[in-house]
PDB file of C-alpha atoms in Angstrom:
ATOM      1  CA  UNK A   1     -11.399 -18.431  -5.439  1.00 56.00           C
ATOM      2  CA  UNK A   2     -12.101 -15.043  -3.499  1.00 56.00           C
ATOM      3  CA  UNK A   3     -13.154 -13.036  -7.169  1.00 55.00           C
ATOM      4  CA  UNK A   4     -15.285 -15.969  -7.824  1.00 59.00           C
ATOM      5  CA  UNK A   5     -17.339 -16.236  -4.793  1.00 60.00           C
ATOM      6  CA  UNK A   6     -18.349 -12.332  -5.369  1.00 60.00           C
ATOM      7  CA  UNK A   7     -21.246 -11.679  -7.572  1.00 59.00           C
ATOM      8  CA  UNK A   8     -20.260  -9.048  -9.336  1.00 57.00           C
ATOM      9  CA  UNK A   9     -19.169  -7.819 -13.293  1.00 60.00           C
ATOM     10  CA  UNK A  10     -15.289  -7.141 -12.611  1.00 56.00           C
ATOM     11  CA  UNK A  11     -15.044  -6.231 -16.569  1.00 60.00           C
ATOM     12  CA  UNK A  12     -16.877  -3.046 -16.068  1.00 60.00           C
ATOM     13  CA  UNK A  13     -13.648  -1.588 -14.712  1.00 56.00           C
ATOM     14  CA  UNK A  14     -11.668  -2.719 -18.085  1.00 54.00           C
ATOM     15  CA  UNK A  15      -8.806  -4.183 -19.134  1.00 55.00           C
ATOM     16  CA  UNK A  16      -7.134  -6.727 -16.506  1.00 65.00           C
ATOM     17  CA  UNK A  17      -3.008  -5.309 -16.222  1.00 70.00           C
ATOM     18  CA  UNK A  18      -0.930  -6.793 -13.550  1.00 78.00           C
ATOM     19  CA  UNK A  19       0.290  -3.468 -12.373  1.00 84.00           C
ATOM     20  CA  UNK A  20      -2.070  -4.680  -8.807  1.00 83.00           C
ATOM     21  CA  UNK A  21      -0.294  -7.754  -8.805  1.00 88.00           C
ATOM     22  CA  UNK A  22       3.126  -6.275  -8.964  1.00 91.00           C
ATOM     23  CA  UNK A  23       2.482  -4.232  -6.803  1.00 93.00           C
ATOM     24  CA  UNK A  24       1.518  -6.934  -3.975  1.00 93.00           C
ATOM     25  CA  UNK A  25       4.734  -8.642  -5.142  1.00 95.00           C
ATOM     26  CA  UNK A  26       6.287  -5.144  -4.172  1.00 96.00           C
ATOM     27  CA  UNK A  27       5.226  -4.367  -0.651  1.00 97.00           C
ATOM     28  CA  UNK A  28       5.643  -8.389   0.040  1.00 97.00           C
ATOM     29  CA  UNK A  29       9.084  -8.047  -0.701  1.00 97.00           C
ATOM     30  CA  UNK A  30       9.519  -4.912   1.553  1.00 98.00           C
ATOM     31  CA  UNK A  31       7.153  -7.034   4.093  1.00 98.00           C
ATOM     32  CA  UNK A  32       9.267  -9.548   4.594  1.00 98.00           C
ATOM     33  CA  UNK A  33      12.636  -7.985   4.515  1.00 98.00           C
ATOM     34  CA  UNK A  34      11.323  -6.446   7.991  1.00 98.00           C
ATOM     35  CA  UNK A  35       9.961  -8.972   9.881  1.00 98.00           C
ATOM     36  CA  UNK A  36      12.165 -11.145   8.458  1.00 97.00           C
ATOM     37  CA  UNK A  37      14.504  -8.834  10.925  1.00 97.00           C
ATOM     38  CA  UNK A  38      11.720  -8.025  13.268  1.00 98.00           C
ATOM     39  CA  UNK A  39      10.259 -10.995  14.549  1.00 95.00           C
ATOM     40  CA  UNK A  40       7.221 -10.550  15.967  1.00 97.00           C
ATOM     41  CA  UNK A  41       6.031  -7.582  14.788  1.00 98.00           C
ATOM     42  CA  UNK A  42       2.731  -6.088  13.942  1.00 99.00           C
ATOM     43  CA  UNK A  43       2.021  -5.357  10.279  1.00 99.00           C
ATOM     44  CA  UNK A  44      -0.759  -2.708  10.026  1.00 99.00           C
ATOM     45  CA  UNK A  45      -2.612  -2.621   6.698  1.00 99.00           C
ATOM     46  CA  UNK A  46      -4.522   0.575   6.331  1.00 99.00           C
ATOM     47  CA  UNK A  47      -7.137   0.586   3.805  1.00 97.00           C
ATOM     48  CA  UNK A  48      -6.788  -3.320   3.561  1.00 96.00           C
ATOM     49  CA  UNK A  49      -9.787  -4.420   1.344  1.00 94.00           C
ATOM     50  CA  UNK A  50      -9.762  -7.897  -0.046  1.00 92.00           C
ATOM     51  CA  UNK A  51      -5.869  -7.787   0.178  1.00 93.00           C
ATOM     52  CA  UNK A  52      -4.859 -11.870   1.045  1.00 94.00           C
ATOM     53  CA  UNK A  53      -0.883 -10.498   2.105  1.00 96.00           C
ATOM     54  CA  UNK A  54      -0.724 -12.003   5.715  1.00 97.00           C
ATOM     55  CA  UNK A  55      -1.391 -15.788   3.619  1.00 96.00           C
ATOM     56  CA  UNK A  56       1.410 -14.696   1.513  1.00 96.00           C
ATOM     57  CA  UNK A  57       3.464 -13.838   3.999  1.00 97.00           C
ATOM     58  CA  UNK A  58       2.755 -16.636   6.436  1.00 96.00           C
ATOM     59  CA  UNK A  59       3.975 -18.884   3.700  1.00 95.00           C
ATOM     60  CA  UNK A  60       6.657 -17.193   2.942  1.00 95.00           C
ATOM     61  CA  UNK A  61       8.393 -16.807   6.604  1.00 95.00           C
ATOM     62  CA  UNK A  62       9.383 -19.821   8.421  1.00 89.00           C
ATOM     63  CA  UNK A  63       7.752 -19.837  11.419  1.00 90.00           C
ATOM     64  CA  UNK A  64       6.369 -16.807  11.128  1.00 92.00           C
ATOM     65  CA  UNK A  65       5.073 -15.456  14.465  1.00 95.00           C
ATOM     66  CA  UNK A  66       3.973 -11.618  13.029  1.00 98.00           C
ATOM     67  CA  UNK A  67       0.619 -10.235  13.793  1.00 98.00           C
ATOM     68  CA  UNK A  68      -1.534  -8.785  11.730  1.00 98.00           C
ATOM     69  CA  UNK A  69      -3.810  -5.422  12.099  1.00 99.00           C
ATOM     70  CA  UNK A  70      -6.334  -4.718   9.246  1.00 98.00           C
ATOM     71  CA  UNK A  71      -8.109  -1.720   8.705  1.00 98.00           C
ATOM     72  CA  UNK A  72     -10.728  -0.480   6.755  1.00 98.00           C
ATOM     73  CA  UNK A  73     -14.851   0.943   6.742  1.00 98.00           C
ATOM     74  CA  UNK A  74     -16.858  -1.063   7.979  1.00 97.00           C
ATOM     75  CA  UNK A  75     -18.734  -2.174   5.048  1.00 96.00           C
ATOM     76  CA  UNK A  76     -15.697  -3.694   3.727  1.00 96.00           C
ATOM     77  CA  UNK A  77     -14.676  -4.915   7.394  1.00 97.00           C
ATOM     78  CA  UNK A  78     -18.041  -6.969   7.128  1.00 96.00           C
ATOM     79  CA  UNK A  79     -17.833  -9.038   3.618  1.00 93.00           C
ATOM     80  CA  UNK A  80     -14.007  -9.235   4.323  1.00 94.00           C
ATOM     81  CA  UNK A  81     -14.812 -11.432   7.518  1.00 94.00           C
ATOM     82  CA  UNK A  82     -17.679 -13.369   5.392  1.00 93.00           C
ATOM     83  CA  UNK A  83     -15.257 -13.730   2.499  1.00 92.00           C
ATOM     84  CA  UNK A  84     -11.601 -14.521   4.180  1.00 94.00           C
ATOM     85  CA  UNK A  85     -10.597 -16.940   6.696  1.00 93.00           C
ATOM     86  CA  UNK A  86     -10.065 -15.966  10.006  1.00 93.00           C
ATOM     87  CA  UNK A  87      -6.806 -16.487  11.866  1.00 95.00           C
ATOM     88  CA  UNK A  88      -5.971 -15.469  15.764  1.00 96.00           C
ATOM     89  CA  UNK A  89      -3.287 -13.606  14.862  1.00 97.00           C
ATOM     90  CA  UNK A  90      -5.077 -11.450  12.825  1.00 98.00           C
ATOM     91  CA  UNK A  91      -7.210  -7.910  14.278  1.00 98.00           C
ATOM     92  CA  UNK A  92      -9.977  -6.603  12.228  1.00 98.00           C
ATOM     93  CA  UNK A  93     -10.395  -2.454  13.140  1.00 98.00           C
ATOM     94  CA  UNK A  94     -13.754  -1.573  11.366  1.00 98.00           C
ATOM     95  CA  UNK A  95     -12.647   2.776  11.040  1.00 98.00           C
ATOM     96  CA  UNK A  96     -11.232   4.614   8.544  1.00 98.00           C
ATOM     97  CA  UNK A  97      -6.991   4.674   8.334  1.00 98.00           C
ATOM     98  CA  UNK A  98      -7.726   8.798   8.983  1.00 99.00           C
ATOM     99  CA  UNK A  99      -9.338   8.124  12.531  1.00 98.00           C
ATOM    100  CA  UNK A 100      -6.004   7.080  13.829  1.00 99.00           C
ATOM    101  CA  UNK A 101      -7.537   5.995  17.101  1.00 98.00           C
ATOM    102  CA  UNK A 102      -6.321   2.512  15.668  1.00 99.00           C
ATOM    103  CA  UNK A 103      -3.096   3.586  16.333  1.00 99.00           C
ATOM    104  CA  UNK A 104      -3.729   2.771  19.944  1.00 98.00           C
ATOM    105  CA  UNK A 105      -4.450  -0.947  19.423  1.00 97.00           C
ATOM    106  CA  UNK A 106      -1.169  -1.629  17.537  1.00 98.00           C
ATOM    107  CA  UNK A 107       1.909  -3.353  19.757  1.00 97.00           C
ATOM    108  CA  UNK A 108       4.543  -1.609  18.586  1.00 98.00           C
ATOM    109  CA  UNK A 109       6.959  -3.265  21.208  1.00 97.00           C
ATOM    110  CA  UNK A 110       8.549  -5.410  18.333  1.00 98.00           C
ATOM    111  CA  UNK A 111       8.315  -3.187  15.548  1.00 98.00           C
ATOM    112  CA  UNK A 112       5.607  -2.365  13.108  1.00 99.00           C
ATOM    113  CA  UNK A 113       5.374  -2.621   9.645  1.00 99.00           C
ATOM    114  CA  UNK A 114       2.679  -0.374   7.490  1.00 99.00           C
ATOM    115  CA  UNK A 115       0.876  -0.616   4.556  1.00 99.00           C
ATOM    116  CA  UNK A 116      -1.616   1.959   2.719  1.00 98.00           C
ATOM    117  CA  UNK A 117      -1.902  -0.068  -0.734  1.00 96.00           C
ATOM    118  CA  UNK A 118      -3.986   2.160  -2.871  1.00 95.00           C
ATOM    119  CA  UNK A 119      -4.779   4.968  -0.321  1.00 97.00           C
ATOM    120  CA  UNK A 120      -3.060   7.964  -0.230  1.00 98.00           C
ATOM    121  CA  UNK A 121      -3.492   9.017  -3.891  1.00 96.00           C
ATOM    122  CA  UNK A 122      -7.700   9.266  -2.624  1.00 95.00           C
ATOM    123  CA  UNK A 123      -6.821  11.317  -0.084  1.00 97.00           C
ATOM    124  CA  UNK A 124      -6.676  15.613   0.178  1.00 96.00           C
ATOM    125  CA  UNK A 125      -2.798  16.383  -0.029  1.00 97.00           C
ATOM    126  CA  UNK A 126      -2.926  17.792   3.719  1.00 98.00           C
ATOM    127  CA  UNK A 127      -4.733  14.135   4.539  1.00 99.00           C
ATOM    128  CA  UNK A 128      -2.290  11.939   3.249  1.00 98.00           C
ATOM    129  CA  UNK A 129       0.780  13.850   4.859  1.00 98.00           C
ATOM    130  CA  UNK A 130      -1.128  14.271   8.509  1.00 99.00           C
ATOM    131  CA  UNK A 131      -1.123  10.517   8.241  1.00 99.00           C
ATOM    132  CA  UNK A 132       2.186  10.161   6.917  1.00 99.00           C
ATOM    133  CA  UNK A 133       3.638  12.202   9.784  1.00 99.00           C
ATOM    134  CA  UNK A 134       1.504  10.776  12.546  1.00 99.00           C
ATOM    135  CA  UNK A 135       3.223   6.920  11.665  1.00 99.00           C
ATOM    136  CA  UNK A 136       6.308   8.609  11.894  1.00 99.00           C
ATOM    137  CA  UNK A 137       5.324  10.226  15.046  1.00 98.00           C
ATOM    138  CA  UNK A 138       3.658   7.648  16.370  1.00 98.00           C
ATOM    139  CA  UNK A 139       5.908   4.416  15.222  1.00 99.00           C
ATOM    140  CA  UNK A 140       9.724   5.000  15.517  1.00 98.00           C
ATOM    141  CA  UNK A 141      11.667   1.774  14.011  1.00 98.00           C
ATOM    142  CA  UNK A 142       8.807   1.300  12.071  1.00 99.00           C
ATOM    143  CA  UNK A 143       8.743   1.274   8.244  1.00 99.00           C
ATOM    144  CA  UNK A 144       5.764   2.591   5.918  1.00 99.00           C
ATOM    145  CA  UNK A 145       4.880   1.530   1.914  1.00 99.00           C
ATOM    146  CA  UNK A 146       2.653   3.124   0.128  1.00 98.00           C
ATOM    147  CA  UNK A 147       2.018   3.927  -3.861  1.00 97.00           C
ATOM    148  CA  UNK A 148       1.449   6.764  -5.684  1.00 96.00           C
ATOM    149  CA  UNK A 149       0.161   7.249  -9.662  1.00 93.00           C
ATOM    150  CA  UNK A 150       2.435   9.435 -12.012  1.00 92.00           C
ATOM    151  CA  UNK A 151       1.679  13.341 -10.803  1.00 88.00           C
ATOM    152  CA  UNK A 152       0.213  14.180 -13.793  1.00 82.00           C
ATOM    153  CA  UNK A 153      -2.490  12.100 -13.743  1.00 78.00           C
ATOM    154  CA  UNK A 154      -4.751  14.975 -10.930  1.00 71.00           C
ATOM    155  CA  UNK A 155      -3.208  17.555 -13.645  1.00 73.00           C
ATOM    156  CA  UNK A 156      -4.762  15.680 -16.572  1.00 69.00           C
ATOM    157  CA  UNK A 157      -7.661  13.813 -15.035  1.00 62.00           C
ATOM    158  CA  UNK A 158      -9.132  16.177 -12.085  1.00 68.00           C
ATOM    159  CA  UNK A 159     -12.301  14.619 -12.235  1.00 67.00           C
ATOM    160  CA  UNK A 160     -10.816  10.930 -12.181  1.00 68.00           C
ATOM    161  CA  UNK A 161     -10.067   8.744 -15.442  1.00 65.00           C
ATOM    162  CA  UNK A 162     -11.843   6.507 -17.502  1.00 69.00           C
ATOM    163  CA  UNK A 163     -11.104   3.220 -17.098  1.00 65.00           C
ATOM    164  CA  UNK A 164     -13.980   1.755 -19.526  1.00 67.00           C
ATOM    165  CA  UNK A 165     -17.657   3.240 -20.227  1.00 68.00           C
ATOM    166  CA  UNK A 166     -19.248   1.748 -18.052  1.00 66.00           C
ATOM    167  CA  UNK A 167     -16.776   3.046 -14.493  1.00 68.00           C
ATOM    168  CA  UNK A 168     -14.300   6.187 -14.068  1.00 74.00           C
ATOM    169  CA  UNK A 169     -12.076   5.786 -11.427  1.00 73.00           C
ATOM    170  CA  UNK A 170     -12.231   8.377  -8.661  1.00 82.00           C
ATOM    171  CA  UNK A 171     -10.010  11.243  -8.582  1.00 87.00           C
ATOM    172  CA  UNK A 172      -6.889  11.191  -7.089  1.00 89.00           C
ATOM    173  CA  UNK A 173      -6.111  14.768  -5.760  1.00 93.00           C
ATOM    174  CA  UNK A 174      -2.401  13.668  -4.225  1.00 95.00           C
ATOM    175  CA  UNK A 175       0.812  12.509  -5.617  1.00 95.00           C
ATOM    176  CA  UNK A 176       4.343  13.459  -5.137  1.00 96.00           C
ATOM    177  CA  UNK A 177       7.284  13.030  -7.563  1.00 95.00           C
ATOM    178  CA  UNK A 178      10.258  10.784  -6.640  1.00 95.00           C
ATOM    179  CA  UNK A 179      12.074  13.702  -6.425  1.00 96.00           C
ATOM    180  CA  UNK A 180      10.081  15.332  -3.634  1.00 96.00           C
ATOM    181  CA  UNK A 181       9.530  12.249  -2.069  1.00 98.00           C
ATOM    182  CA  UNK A 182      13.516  11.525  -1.419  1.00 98.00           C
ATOM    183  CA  UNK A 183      12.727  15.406   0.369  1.00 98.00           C
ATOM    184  CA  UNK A 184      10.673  14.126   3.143  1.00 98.00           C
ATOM    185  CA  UNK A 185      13.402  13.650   6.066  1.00 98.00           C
ATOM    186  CA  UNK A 186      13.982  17.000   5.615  1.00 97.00           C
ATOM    187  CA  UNK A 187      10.063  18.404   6.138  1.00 96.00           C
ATOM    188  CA  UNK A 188       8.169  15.161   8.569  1.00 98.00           C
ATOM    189  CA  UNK A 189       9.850  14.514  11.603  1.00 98.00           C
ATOM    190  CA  UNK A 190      10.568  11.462  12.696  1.00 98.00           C
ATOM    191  CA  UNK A 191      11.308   9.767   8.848  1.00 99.00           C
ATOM    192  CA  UNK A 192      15.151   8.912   8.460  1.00 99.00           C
ATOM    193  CA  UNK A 193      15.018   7.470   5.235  1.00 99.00           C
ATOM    194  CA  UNK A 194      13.363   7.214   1.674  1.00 99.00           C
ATOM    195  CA  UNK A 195      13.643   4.419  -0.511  1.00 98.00           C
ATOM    196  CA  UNK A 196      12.530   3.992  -4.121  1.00 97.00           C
ATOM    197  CA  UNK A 197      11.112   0.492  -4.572  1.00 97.00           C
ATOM    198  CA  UNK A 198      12.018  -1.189  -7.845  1.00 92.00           C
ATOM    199  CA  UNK A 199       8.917  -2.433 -10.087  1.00 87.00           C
ATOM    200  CA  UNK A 200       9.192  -6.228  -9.829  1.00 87.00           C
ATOM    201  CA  UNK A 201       9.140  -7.843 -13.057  1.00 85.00           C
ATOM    202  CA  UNK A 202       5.390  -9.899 -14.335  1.00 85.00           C
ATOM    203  CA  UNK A 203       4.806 -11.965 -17.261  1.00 86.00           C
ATOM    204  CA  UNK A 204       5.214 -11.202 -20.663  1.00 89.00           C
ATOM    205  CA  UNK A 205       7.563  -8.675 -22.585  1.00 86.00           C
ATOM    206  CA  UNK A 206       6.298  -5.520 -21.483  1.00 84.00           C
ATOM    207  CA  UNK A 207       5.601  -6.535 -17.742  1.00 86.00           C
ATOM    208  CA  UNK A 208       8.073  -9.032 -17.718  1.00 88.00           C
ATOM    209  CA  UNK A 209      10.969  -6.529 -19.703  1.00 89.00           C
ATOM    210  CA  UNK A 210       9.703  -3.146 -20.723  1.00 89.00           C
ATOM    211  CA  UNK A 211       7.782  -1.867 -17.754  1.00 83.00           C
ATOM    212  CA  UNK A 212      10.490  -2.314 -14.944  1.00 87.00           C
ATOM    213  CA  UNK A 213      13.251  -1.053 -17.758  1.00 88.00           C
ATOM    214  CA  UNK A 214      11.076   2.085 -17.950  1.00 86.00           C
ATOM    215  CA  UNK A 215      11.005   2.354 -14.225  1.00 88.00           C
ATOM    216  CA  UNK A 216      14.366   2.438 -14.077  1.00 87.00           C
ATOM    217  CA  UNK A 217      15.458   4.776 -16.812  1.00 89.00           C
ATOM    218  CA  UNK A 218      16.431   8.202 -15.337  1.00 88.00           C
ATOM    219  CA  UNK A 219      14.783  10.490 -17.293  1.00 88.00           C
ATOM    220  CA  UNK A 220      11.301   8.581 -16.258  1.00 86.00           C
ATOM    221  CA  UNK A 221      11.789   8.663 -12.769  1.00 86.00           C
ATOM    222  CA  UNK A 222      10.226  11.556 -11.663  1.00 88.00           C
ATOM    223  CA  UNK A 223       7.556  11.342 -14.515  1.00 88.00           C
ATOM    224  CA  UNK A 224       6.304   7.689 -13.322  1.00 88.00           C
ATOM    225  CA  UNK A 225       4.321   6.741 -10.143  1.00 91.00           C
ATOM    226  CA  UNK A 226       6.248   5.581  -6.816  1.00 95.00           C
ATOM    227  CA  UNK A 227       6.492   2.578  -4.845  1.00 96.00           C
ATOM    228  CA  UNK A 228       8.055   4.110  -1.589  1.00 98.00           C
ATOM    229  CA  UNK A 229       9.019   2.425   1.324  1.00 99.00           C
ATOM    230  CA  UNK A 230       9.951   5.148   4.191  1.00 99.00           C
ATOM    231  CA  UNK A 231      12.078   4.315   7.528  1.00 99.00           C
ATOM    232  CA  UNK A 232      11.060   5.846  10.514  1.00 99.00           C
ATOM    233  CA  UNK A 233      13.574   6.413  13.524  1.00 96.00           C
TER     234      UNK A 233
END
């Protein structure tokens, strides 16, 4: 209902995977493991867009009683209030996720639970671990997901890849193995643990089977991109 009610050619960016639905079924899953032990809390989704995850979850929980804190540019801030329903429990921060004023207006007193769907692989390396660190600083108890593409794709595709001729998806300057990501604790203060979030399985063979099976195998693992969920204490 949302894609329909936006005028726009969605098959100039090419094929239609599942890997962005999989990975909603991901950080839903990490989501609601925390608040289903936090109740109350404040989930704070950086870089939201036209993400519908507090529905999901507020289906999904029993009485759910979370809030919600989305955050994104303003532009996007604007059509996603024309576009999505409104709810009192949800906050709408027009500002970018790097002006971390919005850190501020979050109620941490029950725990928080972070999101950067799609984010940090756009940002400058030093960006996207400044912002990394400052949640940790910032959020103790808290937890963090966030996704990152296979590290060879800024080695192979500096100038961003081609999804179809007609759009090239932008460059994506940061990414960190799984390896150096289970390194973290040791270099950020204030994260106590790394977790490597499985690929949920989607339809078919290879989504359904062969993707996830490829996740898992060892020698892939720190080829492959990341779903990582990080702890902060």
């Amino acid at each position: 209902r949302l894609v329909e009610s936006i005028a726009f050619d969605f098959d100039k960016f090419g094929r239609r995977g599942q890997e962005m639905a999989l990975r909603s079924l991901a950080v839903d899953s990490c989501a609601k493991a925390y608040l289903d032990r936090h109740k109350g809390a404040t989930v704070v989704a950086l870089a939201e867009g036209f993400q519908t995850s507090f529905w999901r979850l507020n289906s999904a929980l029993p009485n759910a009683d979370f809030t919600w804190v989305s955050v994104d540019l303003e532009p996007v801030m604007r059509l996603r209030e024309k576009l999505l329903p409104s709810s009192p429990r949800i906050t709408n921060l027009a500002q970018s996720a790097l002006d971390y004023s919005w850190m501020d207006r979050i109620d941490a007193r029950a725990g928080v639970f972070i999101t950067a769907e799609g984010l940090l692989m756009y940002l400058e390396p030093h960006q996207a671990l400044d912002l990394i660190a400052a949640c940790a600083a910032r959020f103790p108890g808290g937890q963090m997901f966030f996704d990152l593409p296979p590290t060879l794709v800024k080695r192979l595709a500096p100038r961003g890849m081609r999804a179809s001729k007609h759009y090239r998806v932008p460059p994506m300057p940061f990414s960190l193995s799984k390896r150096r990501l289970a390194k973290l604790p040791q270099t950020v203060p204030g994260i106590t643990a790394v977790h490597d979030v499985p690929m949920p399985k989607g339809r078919g063979l290879f989504f359904g089977t062969l993707f996830p099976a490829i996740w898992r195998w060892g020698p892939t693992q720190n080829l492959r991109g990341s779903y990582t969920l990080l702890e902060f204490g």
